Amino acid sequence: MSRGISASAPVILFVILLAICWEALATIFHIPHYIIPKLSGVFISIGENWELLAKHCGVTLGESLLGLGISVVWGTIAAIWMDSSSLAKRTIYPLIVMSQTIPMIALSPIMVMWFGYEIWSKVAVVVLFTFFPIVVNTADGFRTADLDIGELMRTMGTRKRDLFLKWKIPAALPGFFTGIKMAAAFSVVGATLGEWLGGEAGLGMYTKRASNMLRGEEVFSGVLLLSAMGILLFLAVQGVERVTLSYRKNAKS
Amino acid sequence: MSRGISASAPVILFVILLAICWEALATIFHIPHYIIPKLSGVFISIGENWELLAKHCGVTLGESLLGLGISVVWGTIAAIWMDSSSLAKRTIYPLIVMSQTIPMIALSPIMVMWFGYEIWSKVAVVVLFTFFPIVVNTADGFRTADLDIGELMRTMGTRKRDLFLKWKIPAALPGFFTGIKMAAAFSVVGATLGEWLGGEAGLGMYTKRASNMLRGEEVFSGVLLLSAMGILLFLAVQGVERVTLSYRKNAKS
Amino acid sequence: MNGVVTKQQTPALSVRGLTYSFPGERPLFDDLSFDIQEGEFVSLLAASGMGKTTLFRLLAGLIDSPKGEIVASGRQISLTEAASKGAQIGYMPQKDCLMPWRTVLDNAALGLELNGTSKRVARMRVMEQLPLVGLEGTEHKYPHELSGGMRQRVSFLRSLLGGADVLLLDEPFSALDAMTRINMQEWLLQVWEQHRKTIVFVTHDVDEALLLSDRVLVAAISPVTVLEEIIVPIPRPRKYETVMDAEFIGLKRQVLSLISRTQHRSGLEGESL
Amino acid sequence: MNGVVTKQQTPALSVRGLTYSFPGERPLFDDLSFDIQEGEFVSLLAASGMGKTTLFRLLAGLIDSPKGEIVASGRQISLTEAASKGAQIGYMPQKDCLMPWRTVLDNAALGLELNGTSKRVARMRVMEQLPLVGLEGTEHKYPHELSGGMRQRVSFLRSLLGGADVLLLDEPFSALDAMTRINMQEWLLQVWEQHRKTIVFVTHDVDEALLLSDRVLVAAISPVTVLEEIIVPIPRPRKYETVMDAEFIGLKRQVLSLISRTQHRSGLEGESL
Amino acid sequence: TSSSKESSNAELTDLTVLLDWYPNAVHTFLYAAQAQGYFKEAGLNVKLQTPADTNDAIKLVATGKADLAFSYQMQVAVSRSEDIPIVSVAAIVRHPLNQLFALDSAEMNSPKDLIGKRIGYPSSPMDEAIVNTMVRAEGGDPAKLNYVDVGWDLIPSMTTKKVDAIIGGFVNHEKLLLEKEGEKLQTFDPAEYGVPDYYELVLAASEEGLRNKGDAIKKFLQAATKGQEYTAQHPDESLQVLLDKQDKEFPLDPEIERKSLEVLLPLMDAGAEPFGSQTEASWNSAIDWLTNHQLMKKEIKANEAFRNL
Ligand SMILES: Nc1ncnc2c1ncn2[C@@H]1O[C@H](COP(=O)(O)OP(=O)(O)OP(=O)(O)O)[C@@H](O)[C@H]1O
Ligand SMILES: Nc1ncnc2c1ncn2[C@@H]1O[C@H](COP(=O)(O)OP(=O)(O)OP(=O)(O)O)[C@@H](O)[C@H]1O
Ligand SMILES: [Mg+2]
Ligand SMILES: [Mg+2]
């Protein structure tokens, strides 16, 4: 534990430095508060609205987690499928790449038509944001699994299921976690964007309305919380990764 | 060459199928053209406006490439830095993750204040979109370089520079390319979004204006071209990767 | 027991007209045929790079040969079948191929696990055997914490516990010191005799080949069209002093003369260093 | 030349009071001291897992030992210095450690390249030497297209061409057949004599150790506190028939008796198989 | 109220209304009608929804995903020329809110002074056409104008001096916000410079919706009219309803909304005509203007674009 703290000391220091710079520069250069508010103002705003913010936080977190969960499940399935069939790989992979090249906001009426104004349109956007990194990295993990181990297992008459469970999956886990970590960071942005496409609640809606009202402090309190949420999700996944892949930690020391 | 064609046959077939479905479903189910226009209508619109589209294509492509280039250079430098200093790693990495969790549209006034309405604000958004996958994947490549080879080189009295050039870099190349491939797909979306934040030209602006004028065919012709551009960039990087990492292709067969 | 007895049984492995080359390379095998009888202990000797490992991979069904036929226990071996055919063949690869995410215990237990043995029982059986390969106390180490010889022993243990009747062992003891090697040899023979396994054994150590085997097969000329056969009529149990016997030395000379015909830049035995 | 001559020179490697254990493990070395003279050919014999590879990594400056001192050519070896000190030590690791993205040619040329030799010249020199290790015609192959023994030879060639004066060779010939091995030994001795190298050689083959070395160092008991020394007074050039000489057999018996004291579940020589 | 009892057992008709933006002062009459129970009395269950933007709203109404949407007169006209079958059923704000803003410091006397300066606008060719018309009306040459598409950031673009003037801001919102920040603004009303005095905000329904739910929509408008009357009489109480409702999601600025409503009420007043009524003349002039500026893909008939229910 104390080791974790000393390891993160540099970044904590750096963040504090950043915060001081922010406050100082905003004060010195008289930047309009609706463009960059003072950090102190942002914290005051958080303090004043914390009940409301907590509610919106919950909504956005729910959307992010739901979308992330769906992406993890389907992304893994897609990666497995791509790994097991080169036909699937050559068909799905380009489609997934394609899905990432489409500027999604252009399609917002379609999203709303299909998924309505309920939580599902936001979840759909989160899935669109998080599916790709999970599939790509997991598929990469599968692809780089040591073929010699696979061959050895085949000579042992291993069934496909066991090949997967005992060879491919452990080999792909590092990539899988890299993918989920990236996806965790993206999920919150996805949820925010989803809320921008139309929503009654969530931090995305909160920041959008605040921005329309020129309330810089509230915009930034939303942004700060969204960013914190993304980072916490990232760290949570990293924690799970550390536990799961403990053998790797040893390998590096 | 002919092998490449036969390898991509499934996806070409699939895309043709998709196109036919699009046209057929739009016709059969009388999907309103302002939600999803008929593909034929989109192509007609492209045909009618191709000169204009070509110009806008050029602008967006320029922004994407410039942003991608900057990300490749700085992303690689950041990855190298993170690899060579654990202090840098513990400081930069969280910051980069943080940068991905910030819903960028909320900060569009800042982008504009810093980068103006010229090409640089768009390039900045592209960089924000593409930096992350490049850093993460390249750093991952560095991290998974075979330590035994590094040790061996150290016993040969290898200077740091050579350790990098002859060990770390070749080892990180696969990850580097994975990162650039992802970044290539993202870059176009980044440029589009950048143009939405304000701009005079580019396909993003074209689609947004078309959308404001409720011209479904033009919106979709923009989206189609953007997507095609993203895919072509992706394929271009993949092509470079195939040539550079030819040793890996053999390793798999 | 000796080779003559086992000759009368059906072949455990039968290779007919095998021809193989890697794409774009010179052929390694050309119309090669041979049999391994059930319960036999056969050593395979050939110079480095002549194709021993490739032959094993063909026998294990890991490469499909377009020409020729390989039959194991009466069943044709092919790439597509390999995965489904059950652990007919226990292959110990030349590289150790340990899983970096498994401890010694779990690596060695892999074969058992895949056979359907419960994890608990598999681990117990491995724990019993670990002292026999001199790895007691290392059960919770990961492969990167082992020495080269220790990794090889884990890999060896894994193959033996796999339960297959035909074992293909590719230089199983190359990284072991003389003493440890003797223990392994002993134990291997014990397993062989008790469980009536068929063993094909690749080694570069002529003494080892002669001391362990019923027959020694030598591939001298590349591409390999024929495997020269040397039957080792020395009765079992054999002793290490046997290497000094005239009969043994005669056999050894025979093997060495076969090997030295290898089309290879070769020094002759007895040449000055 | 023989061991007695080299004894008078300054030590090429000097180890004093070396104590080392992996974190959380039993110690491997405890207050170990020994010297390797300049120009000497010394073999190191120890059971698998006793710490030969670890010792080499300590000597090469790849692990820092908190206790004891290692001096190579008069310079203290430490982890931080290792990278900057130039190719004083040529280490051939037990694993081949070939770069998968380099061909045989470029892998073997690595050491030369790092010495500042131009790529073209380095490649030319490798091309000259490839036939000596029996790898002519494989220069454009990638490591995964090589057999185990071929990989080992590429690694060996790379170490020799590195140009270091002190060579640490960790089981360099373990994957080679008898004939190829003899060629390699021959060539190694040639290089040693011509270029006055200092060689520390790990092997599990007692014959090989005795045939090649001026001295054989044996580690019998773990943790290693002392290396037993056996001087090989057989004059050079030595012949392979020497292994039948009484003197040689006496030395071999001596070595084996040292080894068999290893605290290890050990079979005795001559035990029945 | 007493009337709610009678209708509570009757079957209510669902009606989804898409707002043009998040709920603000311009929607006060709907919230007032809701609170006073006028919708329920009319047998309606009204659901107010905020879409991403009005383009989405129109499409959703056209496809029957919603019944009514706030839109703009110009947008309805353009939609019809794109074969999107929607019809304006009420003019909510009868005059332009979208005006040309410049900072006082820019010292402009007329839109003509914009020549050589930079004008920010939000990615809509319509806004360009408005300024062009205004400049031409003053005798300037629109070809000499510098337009900068500033996307979503109208105010920051002007206050950080990236542009000298903006079009696309509303007098009941952006202007008030800027004044609250202490910026002095000059505003130019397009209607005074050659642009038709168009209806800024209208309520649109689809042709199909009018056929199927025409009655409900009519009832809705009647209830909304009562809501507007109530709002005009009790502006503070009505506004409070809106503010209270929004507090649970995102608190509005009461001061701004109060001023906004003050600005809006006269602009929403139809005088002698009933609330929301539209004239063919207004539609004709808007359509003509759009046609002159090549903003219409094809000609449309004014009398099909709107309906007074
Ligand atoms: N994947 C491959 N692609 C191309 N050539 C290969 C491949 N694998 C092996 N070879 C070639 O096939 C030949 C035989 O290799 P193999 O590994 O079977 O030799 P081996 O007899 O096991 O040698 P060793 O005793 O050194 O292990 C070698 O010349 C090698 O270069
Ligand atoms: N990274 C490590 N972490 C922990 N223990 C280790 C590590 N590397 C080696 N060991 C342990 O140190 C001991 C010595 O290992 P080393 O590789 O030096 O043996 P060796 O003498 O070279 O054996 P071999 O002949 O089998 O190669 C072994 O018991 C091994 O388990
Ligand atoms: Mg082999
Ligand atoms: Mg070792």
mmCIF file of C-alpha atoms and ligand atoms in Angstrom, chain C residues 22-23 25-26 28 46-55 57 94 170-171 204, chain D residues 138 141 144-150 153 175-176, ligand 1:
data_model
loop_
_atom_site.group_PDB
_atom_site.id
_atom_site.type_symbol
_atom_site.label_atom_id
_atom_site.label_comp_id
_atom_site.label_asym_id
_atom_site.label_seq_id
_atom_site.Cartn_x
_atom_site.Cartn_y
_atom_site.Cartn_z
ATOM 1 C CA PHE C 22 9.326 -26.833 -46.103
ATOM 2 C CA PRO C 23 7.955 -24.513 -48.757
ATOM 3 C CA GLU C 25 13.394 -25.551 -49.266
ATOM 4 C CA ARG C 26 15.245 -28.701 -50.220
ATOM 5 C CA LEU C 28 14.130 -33.190 -45.722
ATOM 6 C CA ALA C 46 20.934 -37.526 -36.883
ATOM 7 C CA ALA C 47 23.039 -34.468 -37.302
ATOM 8 C CA SER C 48 21.681 -31.109 -36.271
ATOM 9 C CA GLY C 49 19.319 -29.676 -38.843
ATOM 10 C CA MET C 50 18.562 -32.955 -40.573
ATOM 11 C CA GLY C 51 14.922 -32.979 -39.614
ATOM 12 C CA LYS C 52 14.432 -34.889 -36.366
ATOM 13 C CA THR C 53 12.199 -32.243 -34.899
ATOM 14 C CA THR C 54 10.330 -31.948 -38.161
ATOM 15 C CA LEU C 55 9.809 -35.705 -38.231
ATOM 16 C CA ARG C 57 6.056 -32.825 -35.662
ATOM 17 C CA GLN C 94 12.859 -29.567 -28.028
ATOM 18 C CA ASP C 170 13.026 -34.536 -28.545
ATOM 19 C CA GLU C 171 16.400 -34.204 -26.810
ATOM 20 C CA HIS C 204 22.903 -36.490 -29.689
ATOM 21 C CA THR D 138 21.004 -20.360 -44.307
ATOM 22 C CA LYS D 141 16.653 -17.544 -42.877
ATOM 23 C CA HIS D 144 12.026 -19.557 -36.470
ATOM 24 C CA GLU D 145 13.087 -21.397 -39.606
ATOM 25 C CA LEU D 146 16.082 -22.970 -37.907
ATOM 26 C CA SER D 147 16.481 -26.159 -35.939
ATOM 27 C CA GLY D 148 17.476 -25.961 -32.280
ATOM 28 C CA GLY D 149 21.085 -26.835 -32.999
ATOM 29 C CA MET D 150 21.299 -24.328 -35.812
ATOM 30 C CA ARG D 153 25.374 -22.274 -33.612
ATOM 31 C CA ALA D 175 21.994 -29.159 -28.752
ATOM 32 C CA LEU D 176 24.603 -30.426 -31.195
HETATM 33 N N1 LIG F 1 9.446 -23.311 -40.150
HETATM 34 C C1 LIG F 1 10.460 -23.646 -40.975
HETATM 35 N N2 LIG F 1 10.546 -23.072 -42.173
HETATM 36 C C2 LIG F 1 11.549 -23.370 -43.002
HETATM 37 N N3 LIG F 1 12.503 -24.246 -42.719
HETATM 38 C C3 LIG F 1 12.488 -24.861 -41.533
HETATM 39 C C4 LIG F 1 11.444 -24.589 -40.603
HETATM 40 N N4 LIG F 1 11.672 -25.349 -39.518
HETATM 41 C C5 LIG F 1 12.793 -26.049 -39.740
HETATM 42 N N5 LIG F 1 13.295 -25.773 -40.966
HETATM 43 C C6 LIG F 1 14.478 -26.355 -41.570
HETATM 44 O O1 LIG F 1 14.326 -27.749 -41.578
HETATM 45 C C7 LIG F 1 15.526 -28.393 -41.279
HETATM 46 C C8 LIG F 1 15.307 -29.414 -40.165
HETATM 47 O O2 LIG F 1 14.952 -28.783 -38.973
HETATM 48 P P1 LIG F 1 14.704 -29.631 -37.668
HETATM 49 O O3 LIG F 1 14.330 -28.674 -36.591
HETATM 50 O O4 LIG F 1 13.744 -30.701 -37.970
HETATM 51 O O5 LIG F 1 16.158 -30.234 -37.394
HETATM 52 P P2 LIG F 1 16.649 -31.175 -36.232
HETATM 53 O O6 LIG F 1 17.051 -32.440 -36.854
HETATM 54 O O7 LIG F 1 15.630 -31.241 -35.154
HETATM 55 O O8 LIG F 1 17.917 -30.387 -35.726
HETATM 56 P P3 LIG F 1 18.485 -30.158 -34.253
HETATM 57 O O9 LIG F 1 19.201 -31.368 -33.833
HETATM 58 O O10 LIG F 1 19.400 -29.003 -34.434
HETATM 59 O O11 LIG F 1 17.312 -29.835 -33.388
HETATM 60 C C9 LIG F 1 16.515 -27.311 -40.923
HETATM 61 O O12 LIG F 1 17.395 -27.147 -42.001
HETATM 62 C C10 LIG F 1 15.711 -26.063 -40.771
HETATM 63 O O13 LIG F 1 16.394 -24.955 -41.291
#
